[in-house]
Amino acid sequence: MTFRETLTEKVKQAFIKAGYDEAYGLVTVSNRPDLCQYQCNGALPLAKVYKKKPMDIAEEIASHLKDDEVFKSVIACPPGFLNISVSDKALTDYINYMQTAEKFGFEETEEKKTAIIDYGGANVAKSLHVGHLRSAIIGESVKRILRFSGHNAIGDVHLGDWGLQMGIVISGIIEQFGIPKLQTEEQREKNITISVLEKTYPAKSKEAKENEEVMAECKRLTKELQKGEGIYFDIWKTVLKVSKADLKRNYQRLGVNFELWYGESDTRNVTGPMIEDLKQRGFAHMDDGALVIDIAEETDNPPLPPFILEKSDGAILYSTTDLATILQRQDEFDPGLILYIVDNRQGTHFKQLFRTAEKTGLKSPKAELFFAGFGTMNGADGKPYKTREGGVMRLEDLLNTLESEALKKVQAAITSGEISDEEMNHIAHIVGIGAVKFADLSNHRSKDYVFDIDKFCSFDGKTGPYIQYSAVRIASILRKLDIKNKDILQPEGDIQRELFLFLTEFPYAVRQSAEDYAPNTLAEYIYQLAVLLNRYYHEYKVLAEQDETKKASRASTLSLAYNLLSCLLDLLGIEIPERM
Ligand code: ARG
């Protein structure tokens, strides 16, 4: 139970004792911290039910609680609020419990699920771009939060490796080397390098857009590839291998890890039988040469377009592989949840997908499908962030920019002591990545935000570097102390009391973020915690304190708060550098 839940429990007992429904006994954090720490507003709605004065009820409840040592005061206030403050002893007991309890006393959810988190969504042979950044950052954090909450969360990168872009790349590669030079695996691995791939897709795709014949050839190759054998398939295998290694390097740089490296192509044995089954059961029919499923319902506004299974040339598409992926995931993991962390602009696709899966009975009753869409990262002009030339910004370039900005800041901050270039760069890396992650996660995922590197990398304000800097300073104090996790004494003053109260509230931030699949509530909590911690250690010096018991208690307080801070930062995927 959280500290607040233990209070609710007591207040509920008082409602019962007074002969009322306990459901009204909910305790919340006070919105008047100048008057009290917590409040319960249950007497107001209850008064209507029992046709009594709310103030009478509030007083009655207060009288049942007045002898409880947990409370410092429970006061009925007009028109019928209960203003509650707790005793320092009760609060401190809970803080000491947090110090030793696993996960700081956080209780895992009772409904544990296997959750497949579909995030990352990189496309093979195409560079990662800023659009993939948000999926990676949010998905990784949501995965960690769900795991912390007790779920079996499994991340799947769901590579885009089976669509038209593959036909485009294969066509470009054949053009450069000729099929005779792509016969053996050795030849292929020699010729198809990452720099070849990086150039091939943009060039060929531009050509295909401008020239119908080229496009037709790319489509033909896509279809040939989808047969799953032959020379095109062999070329594709090498492309996949080279591309995957490069993607892994990029994701590693971001601190993002996938349990599964499946792709659209891994459904290739599922799609055929699935389509056959959908035809047989009368769901799929031909429409203008394409094989589709009608899914519109009367209540739709606007009506959902039909779900396309096969194009007129017989090639399958993004929609087909996504539907088959549901089957495959159900088959392998029997999940309670499949969560898609994908750009809001794909919202309609997912509506169609979920409707189709539901309507055709392909979705298992147990599996919930949820689209956790995210907004766009915009430039200062309010349009999706681009390069200076107006092209798509490669993720690698963006990260380079962030890290060099962070390097400037870090170099200016670290002025004393020996430090190697390597260490300096490593710190800049942690700070630069932390900066963009915090900036991204501090907004609700569904919102757009503006990429503002100055703001993101600033050591002041609501930023990643501010929090990291706070953590580093506390860590450096802690290193000079011999922490024995001694008993924490009752708060020495208001700031410490406030810190204690705030520490007990962290489970709500985690829960809220887990429920919404949106880490912003947690990010906000972390920021507030850093602010409070800064106030605390300015007010209560630890190193200089003469009284050993006080010193040990302050040190343990700092240590608990620091451990919690670093644990929660880890749920955002943000690291703390050694120094800053
Ligand atoms: N590869 C896709 C893209 O770049 C994202 C994939 C998202 N996941 C999915 N199951 N459709 O847009």
XYZ file of C-alpha atoms and ligand atoms in Angstrom:
592
model
C 0.000 0.000 0.000
C 1.143 3.510 -0.672
C 1.341 5.889 2.246
C -1.735 7.700 0.977
C -3.614 4.424 0.666
C -2.900 3.656 4.329
C -4.521 7.007 5.128
C -7.506 6.277 2.911
C -7.885 2.952 4.681
C -8.114 4.700 8.053
C -10.544 7.318 6.847
C -12.717 4.625 5.293
C -12.829 2.838 8.632
C -14.047 6.059 10.186
C -16.816 6.316 7.569
C -17.841 2.764 8.379
C -17.795 3.441 12.111
C -20.055 6.415 11.571
C -22.408 4.197 9.594
C -21.636 5.503 6.115
C -20.484 4.019 2.867
C -16.706 3.676 2.906
C -16.477 4.540 -0.806
C -16.513 8.212 0.203
C -13.324 7.930 2.215
C -10.802 8.627 -0.509
C -7.825 10.724 0.634
C -6.104 12.981 -1.877
C -3.145 15.308 -1.712
C -4.253 18.683 -0.415
C -4.745 21.455 -2.899
C -4.199 23.886 -0.053
C -0.784 22.850 1.276
C -0.795 25.994 3.391
C -3.666 24.499 5.407
C -3.041 20.766 5.437
C -1.194 17.935 3.725
C -4.129 15.807 2.606
C -7.846 16.137 2.275
C -10.975 14.059 1.991
C -14.015 15.606 0.346
C -16.348 12.648 0.777
C -18.717 14.353 3.220
C -19.994 16.689 0.510
C -21.525 14.123 -1.882
C -22.420 11.903 1.060
C -24.528 14.667 2.602
C -26.799 14.593 -0.428
C -27.280 10.841 -0.104
C -28.074 10.974 3.611
C -29.822 14.348 3.526
C -27.589 15.735 6.255
C -25.368 18.780 6.571
C -21.938 18.028 5.111
C -20.309 19.827 8.027
C -22.020 17.505 10.519
C -20.762 14.465 8.675
C -17.235 15.871 8.413
C -17.176 16.572 12.142
C -18.444 13.119 12.911
C -15.665 11.534 10.814
C -13.038 13.818 12.335
C -14.065 12.764 15.809
C -13.464 9.113 14.932
C -9.941 9.902 13.739
C -8.741 12.305 16.366
C -7.104 9.699 18.585
C -5.260 7.943 15.819
C -1.524 8.515 16.157
C -1.042 8.521 12.422
C -2.745 11.880 12.195
C -1.430 15.119 13.521
C -4.777 16.737 12.857
C -8.056 16.013 11.140
C -10.167 19.134 10.956
C -13.630 19.591 9.531
C -13.794 22.765 7.484
C -16.809 24.472 5.952
C -18.648 23.513 3.895
C -17.620 19.942 4.773
C -14.011 19.244 3.880
C -11.712 17.174 6.009
C -8.294 18.774 6.264
C -5.768 16.150 7.174
C -2.160 16.304 8.303
C -0.110 13.320 9.370
C 2.222 12.910 12.292
C 5.921 13.169 11.586
C 6.372 9.756 13.121
C 3.959 8.015 10.763
C 5.526 9.755 7.797
C 9.053 8.915 8.880
C 8.150 5.299 9.526
C 6.971 5.049 5.938
C 10.153 6.710 4.643
C 12.229 4.195 6.552
C 10.143 1.415 5.090
C 10.781 2.813 1.582
C 14.480 2.743 2.322
C 14.576 -1.018 2.758
C 11.610 -2.221 0.711
C 12.037 -3.624 -2.752
C 11.219 -1.042 -5.443
C 10.868 1.520 -2.641
C 7.643 -0.165 -1.590
C 6.021 0.056 -5.018
C 3.446 -2.678 -5.422
C 3.262 -4.378 -8.767
C -0.083 -4.576 -10.505
C -2.247 -7.578 -9.765
C -3.243 -8.034 -13.393
C 0.072 -8.956 -14.884
C 0.058 -9.178 -18.652
C 2.349 -10.200 -21.399
C 2.568 -7.014 -23.409
C 4.154 -6.793 -26.833
C 5.376 -3.254 -27.400
C 5.674 -2.489 -31.091
C 8.059 0.451 -31.334
C 11.096 1.602 -33.257
C 9.605 0.662 -36.609
C 12.827 1.198 -38.536
C 12.785 0.489 -42.244
C 15.488 -1.694 -43.698
C 17.855 -0.001 -46.141
C 16.454 3.389 -45.336
C 18.134 5.630 -42.788
C 16.505 6.208 -39.461
C 15.036 9.682 -39.360
C 13.628 11.931 -36.659
C 10.219 10.321 -37.087
C 11.704 7.133 -35.697
C 13.228 8.947 -32.770
C 9.994 9.512 -30.910
C 8.852 5.942 -31.336
C 12.156 4.689 -29.944
C 12.252 7.076 -26.991
C 8.610 6.693 -25.963
C 8.472 2.960 -26.624
C 11.572 2.214 -24.607
C 10.276 4.224 -21.678
C 6.781 2.734 -21.796
C 8.313 -0.726 -21.912
C 10.433 -0.044 -18.838
C 7.492 1.467 -16.962
C 5.248 -1.499 -17.742
C 7.974 -3.869 -16.672
C 8.486 -1.983 -13.419
C 4.726 -2.241 -12.901
C 5.019 -6.010 -13.050
C 4.095 -6.789 -16.646
C 6.033 -9.035 -18.934
C 6.816 -6.354 -21.497
C 8.495 -7.456 -24.706
C 9.808 -4.918 -27.195
C 9.629 -5.702 -30.899
C 11.259 -3.371 -33.426
C 8.940 -4.575 -36.194
C 11.286 -3.805 -39.055
C 9.833 -2.519 -42.284
C 11.524 -5.091 -44.486
C 8.910 -6.516 -46.841
C 7.288 -3.643 -48.678
C 7.906 -1.695 -51.828
C 11.055 -0.060 -50.472
C 12.697 -3.477 -50.679
C 11.862 -3.801 -54.369
C 13.308 -0.333 -54.866
C 16.535 -1.189 -53.091
C 16.941 -4.534 -54.827
C 16.405 -2.882 -58.177
C 19.021 -0.237 -57.388
C 21.531 -2.830 -56.280
C 21.097 -4.967 -59.364
C 21.583 -1.889 -61.478
C 24.882 -1.089 -59.771
C 26.451 -4.538 -59.674
C 24.557 -6.764 -62.103
C 23.152 -10.140 -61.091
C 26.336 -12.078 -62.004
C 28.207 -10.191 -59.287
C 25.557 -10.944 -56.715
C 25.475 -14.718 -57.036
C 27.355 -15.890 -53.970
C 26.993 -14.752 -50.416
C 30.599 -13.657 -50.447
C 30.061 -11.460 -53.497
C 26.952 -9.964 -52.027
C 28.545 -9.151 -48.705
C 31.464 -7.514 -50.463
C 29.266 -5.312 -52.638
C 26.281 -4.470 -50.486
C 27.732 -2.212 -47.819
C 25.914 0.224 -45.614
C 27.162 3.210 -47.591
C 25.891 1.586 -50.789
C 22.517 1.071 -49.143
C 22.331 4.625 -47.883
C 22.791 5.958 -51.375
C 20.733 3.388 -53.228
C 17.321 3.905 -51.671
C 17.011 7.691 -52.012
C 18.314 7.686 -55.592
C 16.223 4.806 -56.853
C 13.109 5.888 -55.064
C 13.362 9.345 -56.632
C 13.769 7.727 -60.026
C 10.802 5.422 -59.486
C 8.594 8.328 -58.494
C 9.447 10.119 -61.709
C 9.407 7.177 -64.063
C 6.511 4.757 -64.324
C 8.563 1.998 -65.899
C 11.123 2.079 -63.142
C 8.310 1.971 -60.611
C 6.718 -0.992 -62.363
C 10.018 -2.856 -62.194
C 10.388 -2.094 -58.480
C 6.881 -3.402 -57.886
C 7.627 -6.525 -59.856
C 10.733 -7.148 -57.778
C 8.765 -6.602 -54.574
C 6.311 -9.235 -55.688
C 9.111 -11.632 -56.692
C 10.799 -11.091 -53.341
C 7.576 -11.905 -51.547
C 7.736 -15.409 -52.983
C 10.439 -15.944 -50.403
C 13.061 -17.644 -52.567
C 15.374 -17.045 -55.502
C 18.070 -14.496 -56.228
C 16.014 -11.473 -55.159
C 15.353 -13.107 -51.859
C 19.084 -13.826 -51.503
C 19.970 -10.211 -52.206
C 17.340 -9.151 -49.726
C 18.858 -11.387 -47.025
C 22.190 -9.611 -47.349
C 20.523 -6.215 -47.344
C 18.693 -7.193 -44.170
C 21.860 -8.384 -42.479
C 23.866 -5.260 -43.291
C 21.032 -2.931 -42.450
C 20.227 -4.643 -39.164
C 23.797 -4.316 -37.943
C 23.689 -0.601 -38.692
C 20.308 -0.148 -37.032
C 21.498 -1.958 -33.928
C 24.408 0.448 -33.673
C 22.066 3.428 -33.927
C 19.598 2.130 -31.380
C 22.431 1.287 -29.043
C 23.583 4.859 -29.216
C 20.099 5.877 -28.132
C 20.111 3.356 -25.302
C 17.168 1.553 -26.845
C 17.036 -2.245 -26.801
C 14.627 -4.622 -28.433
C 13.967 -8.117 -27.208
C 12.728 -9.051 -30.656
C 14.119 -8.075 -34.011
C 11.206 -9.381 -36.012
C 10.095 -7.713 -39.179
C 7.187 -7.608 -41.572
C 8.928 -10.385 -43.502
C 8.611 -12.803 -40.608
C 4.927 -13.091 -41.404
C 5.665 -14.520 -44.836
C 4.475 -17.993 -43.939
C 1.397 -16.628 -42.218
C 0.030 -14.229 -44.832
C -0.827 -16.837 -47.510
C -2.956 -19.098 -45.313
C -4.444 -16.060 -43.583
C -5.627 -14.596 -46.884
C -6.973 -17.980 -47.973
C -8.902 -18.285 -44.734
C -10.329 -14.773 -45.047
C -11.474 -15.520 -48.563
C -13.059 -18.788 -47.547
C -14.908 -17.321 -44.641
C -16.284 -14.675 -46.966
C -14.609 -11.650 -45.467
C -12.286 -10.818 -48.355
C -13.600 -9.896 -51.763
C -12.259 -8.381 -54.972
C -12.704 -4.683 -55.430
C -11.219 -2.948 -58.436
C -8.657 -5.710 -58.785
C -7.566 -5.561 -55.154
C -8.490 -8.005 -52.437
C -10.191 -6.091 -49.633
C -12.282 -6.464 -46.500
C -15.148 -4.060 -45.895
C -15.083 -2.785 -42.374
C -17.130 0.421 -42.398
C -19.860 0.652 -39.798
C -22.878 2.908 -39.756
C -21.649 4.841 -36.787
C -18.332 5.705 -38.475
C -17.775 9.303 -39.257
C -16.076 9.380 -41.711
C -16.554 5.733 -42.758
C -13.456 3.586 -42.412
C -12.025 2.720 -45.829
C -11.814 -0.989 -46.736
C -8.798 -2.892 -45.466
C -6.559 -3.958 -48.349
C -5.018 -7.426 -48.237
C -3.559 -7.666 -51.728
C -2.941 -5.125 -54.415
C -4.094 -5.775 -57.961
C -0.607 -7.074 -58.856
C -0.914 -9.621 -56.064
C 1.647 -7.984 -53.802
C 0.811 -7.756 -50.120
C 1.157 -4.547 -48.186
C 1.816 -2.926 -44.837
C -1.756 -3.680 -43.808
C -1.431 -7.369 -44.679
C 1.752 -7.884 -42.715
C 0.352 -5.977 -39.749
C -2.699 -8.233 -39.650
C -0.557 -11.350 -39.937
C 1.746 -10.021 -37.222
C -1.176 -10.025 -34.802
C -1.707 -13.720 -35.517
C 1.945 -14.443 -35.130
C 2.258 -12.595 -31.847
C -0.801 -14.335 -30.478
C 0.629 -17.634 -31.543
C 4.019 -17.124 -29.999
C 3.240 -15.107 -26.867
C -0.490 -15.239 -26.171
C -0.295 -11.575 -25.127
C -2.861 -9.669 -23.089
C -1.836 -6.478 -24.848
C -0.281 -5.426 -28.116
C 0.752 -1.817 -27.920
C 1.704 0.192 -30.986
C 3.878 3.242 -30.414
C 3.484 4.825 -33.816
C 3.042 8.268 -35.350
C -0.467 9.721 -34.981
C -0.600 10.089 -38.742
C -0.978 6.326 -38.970
C -4.055 6.432 -36.752
C -6.494 5.475 -39.484
C -4.387 2.507 -40.529
C -4.515 1.176 -36.985
C -8.245 1.794 -36.686
C -8.686 -0.261 -39.835
C -6.316 -2.914 -38.591
C -8.030 -3.305 -35.226
C -11.484 -3.304 -36.782
C -10.433 -5.969 -39.266
C -8.819 -8.142 -36.600
C -11.913 -7.852 -34.437
C -14.472 -8.338 -37.171
C -12.803 -11.365 -38.712
C -12.234 -12.978 -35.335
C -8.499 -13.066 -35.914
C -7.912 -11.190 -32.705
C -7.892 -13.452 -29.681
C -10.438 -12.373 -27.073
C -7.647 -12.012 -24.562
C -5.482 -9.623 -26.564
C -6.167 -5.920 -26.281
C -4.897 -3.909 -29.245
C -3.941 -0.345 -28.406
C -2.647 2.440 -30.594
C -0.497 4.779 -28.512
C 0.018 7.465 -31.128
C 2.502 10.278 -30.863
C 2.706 13.759 -32.313
C 5.332 15.296 -34.531
C 8.627 16.811 -33.613
C 8.473 20.144 -35.387
C 10.976 22.775 -36.376
C 10.689 26.417 -35.329
C 8.355 26.944 -38.302
C 5.808 24.557 -36.790
C 6.303 21.999 -39.561
C 7.920 18.573 -39.148
C 11.595 19.015 -38.349
C 13.755 19.053 -41.468
C 17.349 19.651 -42.462
C 18.391 23.168 -43.373
C 17.958 22.211 -47.001
C 14.415 21.067 -46.289
C 15.143 17.343 -46.572
C 14.443 14.564 -44.120
C 16.804 14.836 -41.162
C 18.753 11.648 -40.549
C 18.657 10.521 -36.974
C 22.408 10.167 -36.872
C 22.889 13.793 -37.863
C 20.395 14.934 -35.294
C 22.170 13.016 -32.550
C 25.519 14.432 -33.650
C 24.110 17.944 -33.358
C 22.711 17.232 -29.915
C 25.933 15.734 -28.668
C 28.078 18.588 -29.906
C 25.776 21.131 -28.292
C 25.953 19.113 -25.065
C 29.720 18.989 -25.385
C 29.915 22.782 -25.403
C 27.780 22.981 -22.297
C 29.667 20.250 -20.490
C 33.046 21.739 -21.356
C 31.930 25.050 -19.931
C 30.670 23.381 -16.763
C 33.564 21.058 -16.002
C 36.417 23.398 -15.210
C 38.339 21.595 -12.503
C 40.142 18.274 -12.356
C 41.704 16.117 -15.017
C 39.414 14.894 -17.727
C 40.258 13.085 -20.943
C 38.628 13.909 -24.255
C 37.139 10.477 -24.265
C 35.471 10.992 -20.925
C 34.277 14.438 -21.934
C 32.709 13.017 -25.092
C 31.102 10.230 -23.161
C 29.503 12.728 -20.776
C 28.355 14.865 -23.711
C 26.774 11.757 -25.202
C 24.822 10.975 -22.028
C 23.772 14.611 -21.640
C 22.820 15.120 -25.286
C 20.716 11.969 -25.454
C 19.241 12.678 -22.025
C 18.316 16.169 -23.190
C 16.269 15.058 -26.172
C 14.708 12.160 -24.277
C 13.542 14.357 -21.435
C 12.276 17.050 -23.795
C 10.343 14.436 -25.711
C 8.946 12.584 -22.720
C 7.963 15.640 -20.714
C 5.145 16.323 -23.170
C 2.209 13.992 -23.461
C 3.139 11.702 -26.330
C 0.101 12.666 -28.383
C 1.235 16.305 -28.579
C 3.560 17.872 -31.122
C 6.590 19.700 -29.815
C 9.229 22.009 -31.189
C 12.823 20.926 -31.453
C 14.760 23.614 -29.604
C 18.289 22.463 -28.983
C 19.245 25.440 -26.803
C 16.365 24.856 -24.493
C 16.778 21.065 -24.435
C 20.452 21.256 -23.510
C 20.190 24.031 -20.950
C 21.294 23.244 -17.395
C 18.437 25.393 -16.086
C 14.714 24.917 -16.271
C 12.702 21.799 -16.880
C 15.349 19.916 -18.824
C 17.183 16.629 -18.817
C 20.544 18.263 -18.124
C 19.119 20.123 -15.108
C 17.978 16.845 -13.606
C 21.189 15.055 -14.496
C 23.203 17.897 -13.024
C 21.203 17.757 -9.793
C 21.759 14.029 -9.608
C 25.487 14.338 -10.251
C 25.909 16.852 -7.463
C 24.091 14.667 -4.986
C 26.059 11.639 -6.090
C 29.264 13.512 -5.432
C 28.157 14.344 -1.890
C 27.112 10.760 -1.329
C 30.497 9.508 -2.485
C 32.147 11.476 0.294
C 29.920 9.942 2.907
C 29.852 6.578 4.516
C 26.201 5.696 3.936
C 25.003 3.009 6.253
C 21.332 3.445 5.472
C 20.805 4.341 9.067
C 17.386 5.136 10.349
C 16.113 8.372 8.959
C 15.030 10.671 11.774
C 11.829 12.667 11.827
C 11.924 15.726 9.559
C 14.007 18.605 10.831
C 11.848 21.197 9.138
C 9.319 22.031 6.455
C 11.495 21.357 3.439
C 12.406 17.917 4.636
C 8.793 17.192 5.526
C 7.769 18.273 2.066
C 10.434 16.038 0.567
C 9.227 13.055 2.599
C 5.620 13.618 1.578
C 6.651 13.928 -2.034
C 8.767 10.775 -1.952
C 5.768 8.747 -0.823
C 3.819 9.918 -3.875
C 6.032 8.397 -6.566
C 3.902 5.264 -7.134
C 1.091 7.440 -8.483
C 3.350 8.944 -11.122
C 4.473 5.508 -12.246
C 0.936 4.125 -12.260
C -0.459 7.046 -14.215
C 2.258 6.727 -16.841
C 1.682 2.993 -17.064
C -2.066 3.452 -17.474
C -1.809 6.044 -20.236
C 1.262 4.547 -21.860
C 2.587 8.079 -21.544
C 5.709 8.791 -19.501
C 5.057 12.532 -19.130
C 3.499 12.223 -15.669
C 6.588 10.422 -14.489
C 8.851 12.980 -16.178
C 7.058 15.768 -14.341
C 7.416 13.931 -11.040
C 11.136 13.451 -11.621
C 11.607 17.123 -12.342
C 9.742 18.141 -9.191
C 11.774 15.681 -7.182
C 15.015 17.173 -8.490
C 13.840 20.676 -7.576
C 12.898 19.576 -4.085
C 16.157 17.734 -3.599
C 18.125 20.803 -4.579
C 16.211 22.827 -1.994
C 16.745 20.131 0.594
C 20.470 19.872 0.374
C 20.953 23.604 0.275
C 18.991 23.865 3.471
C 20.480 20.906 5.286
C 24.188 20.529 4.867
C 25.338 16.997 5.252
C 29.113 16.990 5.054
C 29.549 19.883 7.471
C 27.082 18.577 10.078
C 28.732 17.884 13.453
C 25.992 15.861 15.092
C 26.663 12.314 13.886
C 23.085 11.044 14.216
C 21.719 13.999 12.322
C 24.412 13.625 9.724
C 23.631 9.945 9.217
C 19.935 10.682 8.925
C 20.477 13.445 6.371
C 22.854 11.260 4.423
C 20.324 8.431 4.356
C 17.612 10.829 3.233
C 19.781 12.029 0.366
C 20.716 8.511 -0.507
C 17.103 7.306 -0.592
C 16.033 10.263 -2.724
C 18.982 9.804 -5.040
C 18.325 6.094 -5.475
C 14.706 6.778 -6.280
C 15.627 9.550 -8.701
C 18.075 7.368 -10.572
C 15.651 4.448 -10.661
C 12.922 6.652 -12.126
C 15.288 8.273 -14.620
C 16.134 4.787 -15.762
C 12.437 4.258 -16.489
C 12.702 7.171 -18.894
C 15.840 5.610 -20.356
C 17.969 8.515 -19.098
C 21.415 7.915 -17.652
C 23.299 9.920 -15.060
C 26.871 10.804 -16.015
C 29.791 10.359 -13.610
C 30.381 14.096 -13.496
C 29.060 17.178 -15.169
N 7.965 1.008 -40.428
C 6.885 1.893 -40.148
C 7.248 3.322 -40.539
O 8.411 3.674 -40.671
C 6.473 1.883 -38.709
C 6.011 0.544 -38.208
C 5.074 0.669 -37.058
N 4.574 -0.606 -36.576
C 3.636 -1.332 -37.175
N 3.285 -2.495 -36.655
N 3.009 -0.930 -38.273
O 6.363 4.126 -40.666
